[in-house]
Amino acid sequence: MANRINREQVQHVAGLAKLEFTDAELDAFTPQLDDIIGMFETLSEVDTDGVDVTSNVSDQLNVMREDVADNWGQSAALLKNAPDAARGFIKVPAIIDESEDN
């Protein structure tokens, strides 16, 4: 069976996700991801003609409450526990670096 994904592709996708892998990790993850892709290919070969679409496997219904904003007065305690905050908001580091070429 031919490989569906190679080490360079795994490294590229990891880079897009801002993940860094060692050579040993890349060597371990590449065949694992190849196996996962193979499972999806196997599923795509299953004949599903005449099979009804399944949107829920349970007959239980969710009990929904009205979506109403409620000020519980806990923002000060929340911000106190945040590593960095400014003007009533939690500051987080940027995760999208648009300076890199695609």
CSV table of N, CA and C in Angstrom, one decimal:
chain,number,residue,atom,x,y,z
A,1,MET,N,0.8,-1.2,0.0
A,1,MET,CA,0.0,0.0,0.0
A,1,MET,C,0.9,1.2,0.0
A,2,ALA,N,0.6,2.2,-0.9
A,2,ALA,CA,1.3,3.4,-1.0
A,2,ALA,C,1.0,4.4,0.2
A,3,ASN,N,2.0,5.1,0.6
A,3,ASN,CA,1.8,6.1,1.7
A,3,ASN,C,0.9,7.2,1.2
A,4,ARG,N,-0.1,7.6,2.0
A,4,ARG,CA,-1.0,8.7,1.6
A,4,ARG,C,-0.4,10.1,2.1
A,5,ILE,N,0.4,10.0,3.1
A,5,ILE,CA,1.0,11.3,3.6
A,5,ILE,C,2.4,11.0,4.0
A,6,ASN,N,3.3,12.0,3.8
A,6,ASN,CA,4.7,11.9,4.0
A,6,ASN,C,5.1,12.8,5.2
A,7,ARG,N,6.4,12.6,5.6
A,7,ARG,CA,6.9,13.3,6.7
A,7,ARG,C,6.9,14.8,6.5
A,8,GLU,N,7.2,15.3,5.3
A,8,GLU,CA,7.2,16.7,5.0
A,8,GLU,C,5.8,17.3,5.1
A,9,GLN,N,4.8,16.5,4.7
A,9,GLN,CA,3.4,17.0,4.8
A,9,GLN,C,3.0,17.1,6.3
A,10,VAL,N,3.4,16.2,7.1
A,10,VAL,CA,3.1,16.2,8.5
A,10,VAL,C,3.8,17.4,9.2
A,11,GLN,N,5.0,17.6,8.8
A,11,GLN,CA,5.8,18.8,9.3
A,11,GLN,C,5.1,20.1,8.9
A,12,HIS,N,4.6,20.2,7.7
A,12,HIS,CA,4.0,21.4,7.2
A,12,HIS,C,2.7,21.7,7.9
A,13,VAL,N,1.9,20.7,8.1
A,13,VAL,CA,0.6,20.8,8.9
A,13,VAL,C,0.9,21.2,10.3
A,14,ALA,N,1.9,20.6,10.9
A,14,ALA,CA,2.3,20.9,12.3
A,14,ALA,C,2.7,22.4,12.4
A,15,GLY,N,3.4,22.8,11.4
A,15,GLY,CA,3.8,24.2,11.4
A,15,GLY,C,2.6,25.2,11.3
A,16,LEU,N,1.6,24.8,10.5
A,16,LEU,CA,0.4,25.6,10.4
A,16,LEU,C,-0.3,25.7,11.7
A,17,ALA,N,-0.2,24.6,12.5
A,17,ALA,CA,-0.9,24.6,13.8
A,17,ALA,C,0.1,25.1,14.9
A,18,LYS,N,1.2,25.6,14.5
A,18,LYS,CA,2.2,26.1,15.4
A,18,LYS,C,2.7,25.1,16.4
A,19,LEU,N,2.8,23.8,15.9
A,19,LEU,CA,3.4,22.7,16.7
A,19,LEU,C,4.8,22.5,16.2
A,20,GLU,N,5.6,22.1,17.1
A,20,GLU,CA,7.0,21.7,16.8
A,20,GLU,C,7.2,20.3,17.3
A,21,PHE,N,7.7,19.4,16.3
A,21,PHE,CA,7.9,18.0,16.6
A,21,PHE,C,9.4,17.7,16.4
A,22,THR,N,9.9,16.8,17.2
A,22,THR,CA,11.3,16.4,17.0
A,22,THR,C,11.3,15.4,15.8
A,23,ASP,N,12.5,15.0,15.3
A,23,ASP,CA,12.6,14.0,14.2
A,23,ASP,C,11.9,12.7,14.6
A,24,ALA,N,12.1,12.3,15.9
A,24,ALA,CA,11.6,11.1,16.4
A,24,ALA,C,10.0,11.1,16.4
A,25,GLU,N,9.5,12.3,16.8
A,25,GLU,CA,8.0,12.4,16.8
A,25,GLU,C,7.5,12.4,15.4
A,26,LEU,N,8.1,13.1,14.5
A,26,LEU,CA,7.7,13.1,13.1
A,26,LEU,C,7.7,11.7,12.6
A,27,ASP,N,8.7,10.9,12.9
A,27,ASP,CA,8.8,9.5,12.4
A,27,ASP,C,7.7,8.7,13.0
A,28,ALA,N,7.3,9.0,14.2
A,28,ALA,CA,6.2,8.2,14.9
A,28,ALA,C,4.8,8.7,14.4
A,29,PHE,N,4.6,10.0,14.2
A,29,PHE,CA,3.3,10.5,13.8
A,29,PHE,C,3.0,10.3,12.4
A,30,THR,N,4.0,10.3,11.5
A,30,THR,CA,3.7,10.1,10.1
A,30,THR,C,2.9,8.8,9.8
A,31,PRO,N,3.4,7.7,10.2
A,31,PRO,CA,2.6,6.4,9.9
A,31,PRO,C,1.3,6.4,10.6
A,32,GLN,N,1.2,7.0,11.8
A,32,GLN,CA,-0.1,7.0,12.5
A,32,GLN,C,-1.1,7.8,11.7
A,33,LEU,N,-0.7,9.0,11.2
A,33,LEU,CA,-1.6,9.8,10.5
A,33,LEU,C,-2.0,9.1,9.1
A,34,ASP,N,-1.0,8.4,8.6
A,34,ASP,CA,-1.2,7.7,7.3
A,34,ASP,C,-2.3,6.6,7.6
A,35,ASP,N,-2.2,5.9,8.7
A,35,ASP,CA,-3.2,4.9,9.1
A,35,ASP,C,-4.6,5.5,9.2
A,36,ILE,N,-4.7,6.7,9.9
A,36,ILE,CA,-5.9,7.4,10.1
A,36,ILE,C,-6.6,7.8,8.7
A,37,ILE,N,-5.8,8.3,7.8
A,37,ILE,CA,-6.3,8.7,6.5
A,37,ILE,C,-6.8,7.4,5.8
A,38,GLY,N,-6.0,6.3,6.0
A,38,GLY,CA,-6.5,5.0,5.4
A,38,GLY,C,-7.8,4.6,5.9
A,39,MET,N,-8.1,4.8,7.2
A,39,MET,CA,-9.4,4.5,7.7
A,39,MET,C,-10.5,5.3,7.1
A,40,PHE,N,-10.3,6.5,6.8
A,40,PHE,CA,-11.3,7.4,6.2
A,40,PHE,C,-11.5,6.9,4.7
A,41,GLU,N,-10.4,6.5,4.1
A,41,GLU,CA,-10.5,6.0,2.7
A,41,GLU,C,-11.4,4.7,2.7
A,42,THR,N,-11.2,3.9,3.7
A,42,THR,CA,-12.0,2.6,3.8
A,42,THR,C,-13.4,3.0,4.0
A,43,LEU,N,-13.7,4.0,4.8
A,43,LEU,CA,-15.1,4.4,5.1
A,43,LEU,C,-15.7,5.0,3.8
A,44,SER,N,-14.9,5.7,3.0
A,44,SER,CA,-15.5,6.3,1.8
A,44,SER,C,-15.9,5.2,0.7
A,45,GLU,N,-15.4,4.0,0.9
A,45,GLU,CA,-15.8,2.9,0.0
A,45,GLU,C,-17.1,2.2,0.4
A,46,VAL,N,-17.6,2.5,1.5
A,46,VAL,CA,-18.8,1.8,2.0
A,46,VAL,C,-20.0,2.3,1.2
A,47,ASP,N,-20.8,1.4,0.7
A,47,ASP,CA,-22.0,1.8,-0.1
A,47,ASP,C,-23.1,2.3,0.9
A,48,THR,N,-23.4,3.5,0.8
A,48,THR,CA,-24.5,4.1,1.7
A,48,THR,C,-25.7,4.5,1.0
A,49,ASP,N,-25.9,4.0,-0.3
A,49,ASP,CA,-27.1,4.3,-1.0
A,49,ASP,C,-28.3,3.7,-0.3
A,50,GLY,N,-29.3,4.5,-0.1
A,50,GLY,CA,-30.5,4.0,0.6
A,50,GLY,C,-30.5,4.1,2.1
A,51,VAL,N,-29.4,4.5,2.6
A,51,VAL,CA,-29.2,4.6,4.1
A,51,VAL,C,-29.6,6.0,4.5
A,52,ASP,N,-30.6,6.1,5.4
A,52,ASP,CA,-31.1,7.4,5.8
A,52,ASP,C,-30.0,8.2,6.6
A,53,VAL,N,-30.0,9.5,6.5
A,53,VAL,CA,-29.0,10.3,7.2
A,53,VAL,C,-29.3,10.3,8.7
A,54,THR,N,-28.2,10.1,9.4
A,54,THR,CA,-28.4,10.1,10.9
A,54,THR,C,-27.8,11.4,11.4
A,55,SER,N,-28.7,12.1,12.1
A,55,SER,CA,-28.3,13.4,12.7
A,55,SER,C,-28.2,13.3,14.2
A,56,ASN,N,-28.8,12.2,14.8
A,56,ASN,CA,-28.7,12.0,16.2
A,56,ASN,C,-29.0,10.6,16.5
A,57,VAL,N,-28.2,10.0,17.3
A,57,VAL,CA,-28.3,8.5,17.6
A,57,VAL,C,-29.1,8.3,18.9
A,58,SER,N,-29.6,9.4,19.5
A,58,SER,CA,-30.3,9.2,20.7
A,58,SER,C,-31.7,9.8,20.5
A,59,ASP,N,-32.7,9.3,21.2
A,59,ASP,CA,-34.1,9.8,21.0
A,59,ASP,C,-34.3,10.9,22.1
A,60,GLN,N,-33.3,11.2,22.9
A,60,GLN,CA,-33.5,12.2,23.9
A,60,GLN,C,-33.3,13.6,23.3
A,61,LEU,N,-34.1,14.6,23.8
A,61,LEU,CA,-34.0,15.9,23.3
A,61,LEU,C,-33.3,16.8,24.3
A,62,ASN,N,-32.6,17.8,23.8
A,62,ASN,CA,-32.0,18.8,24.7
A,62,ASN,C,-33.0,19.7,25.3
A,63,VAL,N,-32.9,20.0,26.6
A,63,VAL,CA,-33.8,20.9,27.2
A,63,VAL,C,-33.0,22.2,27.1
A,64,MET,N,-33.6,23.2,26.4
A,64,MET,CA,-32.9,24.4,26.2
A,64,MET,C,-33.5,25.5,27.1
A,65,ARG,N,-32.6,26.3,27.6
A,65,ARG,CA,-33.1,27.5,28.4
A,65,ARG,C,-32.9,28.7,27.5
A,66,GLU,N,-33.6,29.8,27.9
A,66,GLU,CA,-33.5,31.0,27.1
A,66,GLU,C,-32.1,31.5,27.2
A,67,ASP,N,-31.6,32.0,26.1
A,67,ASP,CA,-30.2,32.5,26.1
A,67,ASP,C,-30.2,34.0,26.5
A,68,VAL,N,-30.0,34.2,27.8
A,68,VAL,CA,-30.1,35.6,28.3
A,68,VAL,C,-28.8,35.9,29.0
A,69,ALA,N,-28.2,37.0,28.7
A,69,ALA,CA,-27.0,37.4,29.3
A,69,ALA,C,-27.3,37.8,30.8
A,70,ASP,N,-26.5,37.4,31.7
A,70,ASP,CA,-26.7,37.6,33.1
A,70,ASP,C,-25.4,38.1,33.7
A,71,ASN,N,-25.4,39.2,34.4
A,71,ASN,CA,-24.2,39.7,35.0
A,71,ASN,C,-24.1,39.2,36.4
A,72,TRP,N,-23.2,38.3,36.6
A,72,TRP,CA,-23.1,37.6,37.9
A,72,TRP,C,-22.1,38.4,38.9
A,73,GLY,N,-21.6,39.5,38.4
A,73,GLY,CA,-20.7,40.3,39.2
A,73,GLY,C,-19.4,39.6,39.6
A,74,GLN,N,-18.9,38.7,38.7
A,74,GLN,CA,-17.7,38.0,39.0
A,74,GLN,C,-16.5,38.4,38.2
A,75,SER,N,-16.7,39.4,37.4
A,75,SER,CA,-15.6,39.8,36.5
A,75,SER,C,-14.3,40.2,37.2
A,76,ALA,N,-14.4,40.9,38.3
A,76,ALA,CA,-13.2,41.3,39.1
A,76,ALA,C,-12.5,40.1,39.5
A,77,ALA,N,-13.2,39.1,40.0
A,77,ALA,CA,-12.5,37.8,40.5
A,77,ALA,C,-11.9,37.1,39.3
A,78,LEU,N,-12.6,37.1,38.2
A,78,LEU,CA,-12.0,36.4,37.0
A,78,LEU,C,-10.7,37.1,36.6
A,79,LEU,N,-10.8,38.4,36.4
A,79,LEU,CA,-9.6,39.2,36.0
A,79,LEU,C,-8.5,39.1,36.9
A,80,LYS,N,-8.8,39.0,38.2
A,80,LYS,CA,-7.7,38.8,39.2
A,80,LYS,C,-6.9,37.5,39.0
A,81,ASN,N,-7.6,36.5,38.5
A,81,ASN,CA,-6.9,35.2,38.3
A,81,ASN,C,-6.3,35.1,36.9
A,82,ALA,N,-6.5,36.1,36.0
A,82,ALA,CA,-6.0,36.1,34.7
A,82,ALA,C,-4.5,36.5,34.7
A,83,PRO,N,-3.7,35.8,33.9
A,83,PRO,CA,-2.2,36.2,33.9
A,83,PRO,C,-2.0,37.6,33.4
A,84,ASP,N,-2.9,38.2,32.6
A,84,ASP,CA,-2.7,39.6,32.1
A,84,ASP,C,-4.1,40.1,31.7
A,85,ALA,N,-4.4,41.3,32.1
A,85,ALA,CA,-5.7,41.9,31.8
A,85,ALA,C,-5.5,43.4,31.6
A,86,ALA,N,-6.4,43.9,30.8
A,86,ALA,CA,-6.4,45.4,30.5
A,86,ALA,C,-7.8,45.8,30.2
A,87,ARG,N,-8.2,47.0,30.8
A,87,ARG,CA,-9.5,47.6,30.5
A,87,ARG,C,-10.7,46.6,30.6
A,88,GLY,N,-10.6,45.7,31.6
A,88,GLY,CA,-11.7,44.8,31.8
A,88,GLY,C,-11.7,43.5,30.9
A,89,PHE,N,-10.7,43.3,30.2
A,89,PHE,CA,-10.6,42.2,29.3
A,89,PHE,C,-9.3,41.4,29.7
A,90,ILE,N,-9.4,40.1,29.4
A,90,ILE,CA,-8.2,39.2,29.6
A,90,ILE,C,-7.4,39.3,28.3
A,91,LYS,N,-6.1,39.6,28.5
A,91,LYS,CA,-5.2,39.7,27.4
A,91,LYS,C,-4.5,38.4,27.1
A,92,VAL,N,-4.5,38.0,25.9
A,92,VAL,CA,-3.9,36.7,25.5
A,92,VAL,C,-2.9,36.9,24.4
A,93,PRO,N,-1.9,36.0,24.2
A,93,PRO,CA,-1.0,36.2,23.2
A,93,PRO,C,-1.6,36.0,21.8
A,94,ALA,N,-1.1,36.6,20.8
A,94,ALA,CA,-1.5,36.4,19.4
A,94,ALA,C,-1.2,35.0,19.0
A,95,ILE,N,-2.1,34.4,18.3
A,95,ILE,CA,-1.8,33.0,17.8
A,95,ILE,C,-1.7,32.9,16.3
A,96,ILE,N,-2.1,34.0,15.6
A,96,ILE,CA,-2.0,34.0,14.2
A,96,ILE,C,-0.9,35.0,13.8
A,97,ASP,N,0.1,34.5,13.1
A,97,ASP,CA,1.2,35.3,12.7
A,97,ASP,C,1.1,35.5,11.2
A,98,GLU,N,0.6,36.7,10.8
A,98,GLU,CA,0.4,36.9,9.4
A,98,GLU,C,1.7,37.4,8.7
A,99,SER,N,2.8,37.4,9.4
A,99,SER,CA,4.0,37.9,8.7
A,99,SER,C,4.7,36.8,7.9
A,100,GLU,N,4.3,35.5,8.1
A,100,GLU,CA,4.9,34.5,7.3
A,100,GLU,C,4.2,34.3,5.9
A,101,ASP,N,5.1,33.9,5.0
A,101,ASP,CA,4.5,33.6,3.6
A,101,ASP,C,3.8,32.3,3.7
A,102,ASN,N,2.7,32.2,2.8
A,102,ASN,CA,2.0,31.0,2.8
A,102,ASN,C,2.7,30.0,1.9
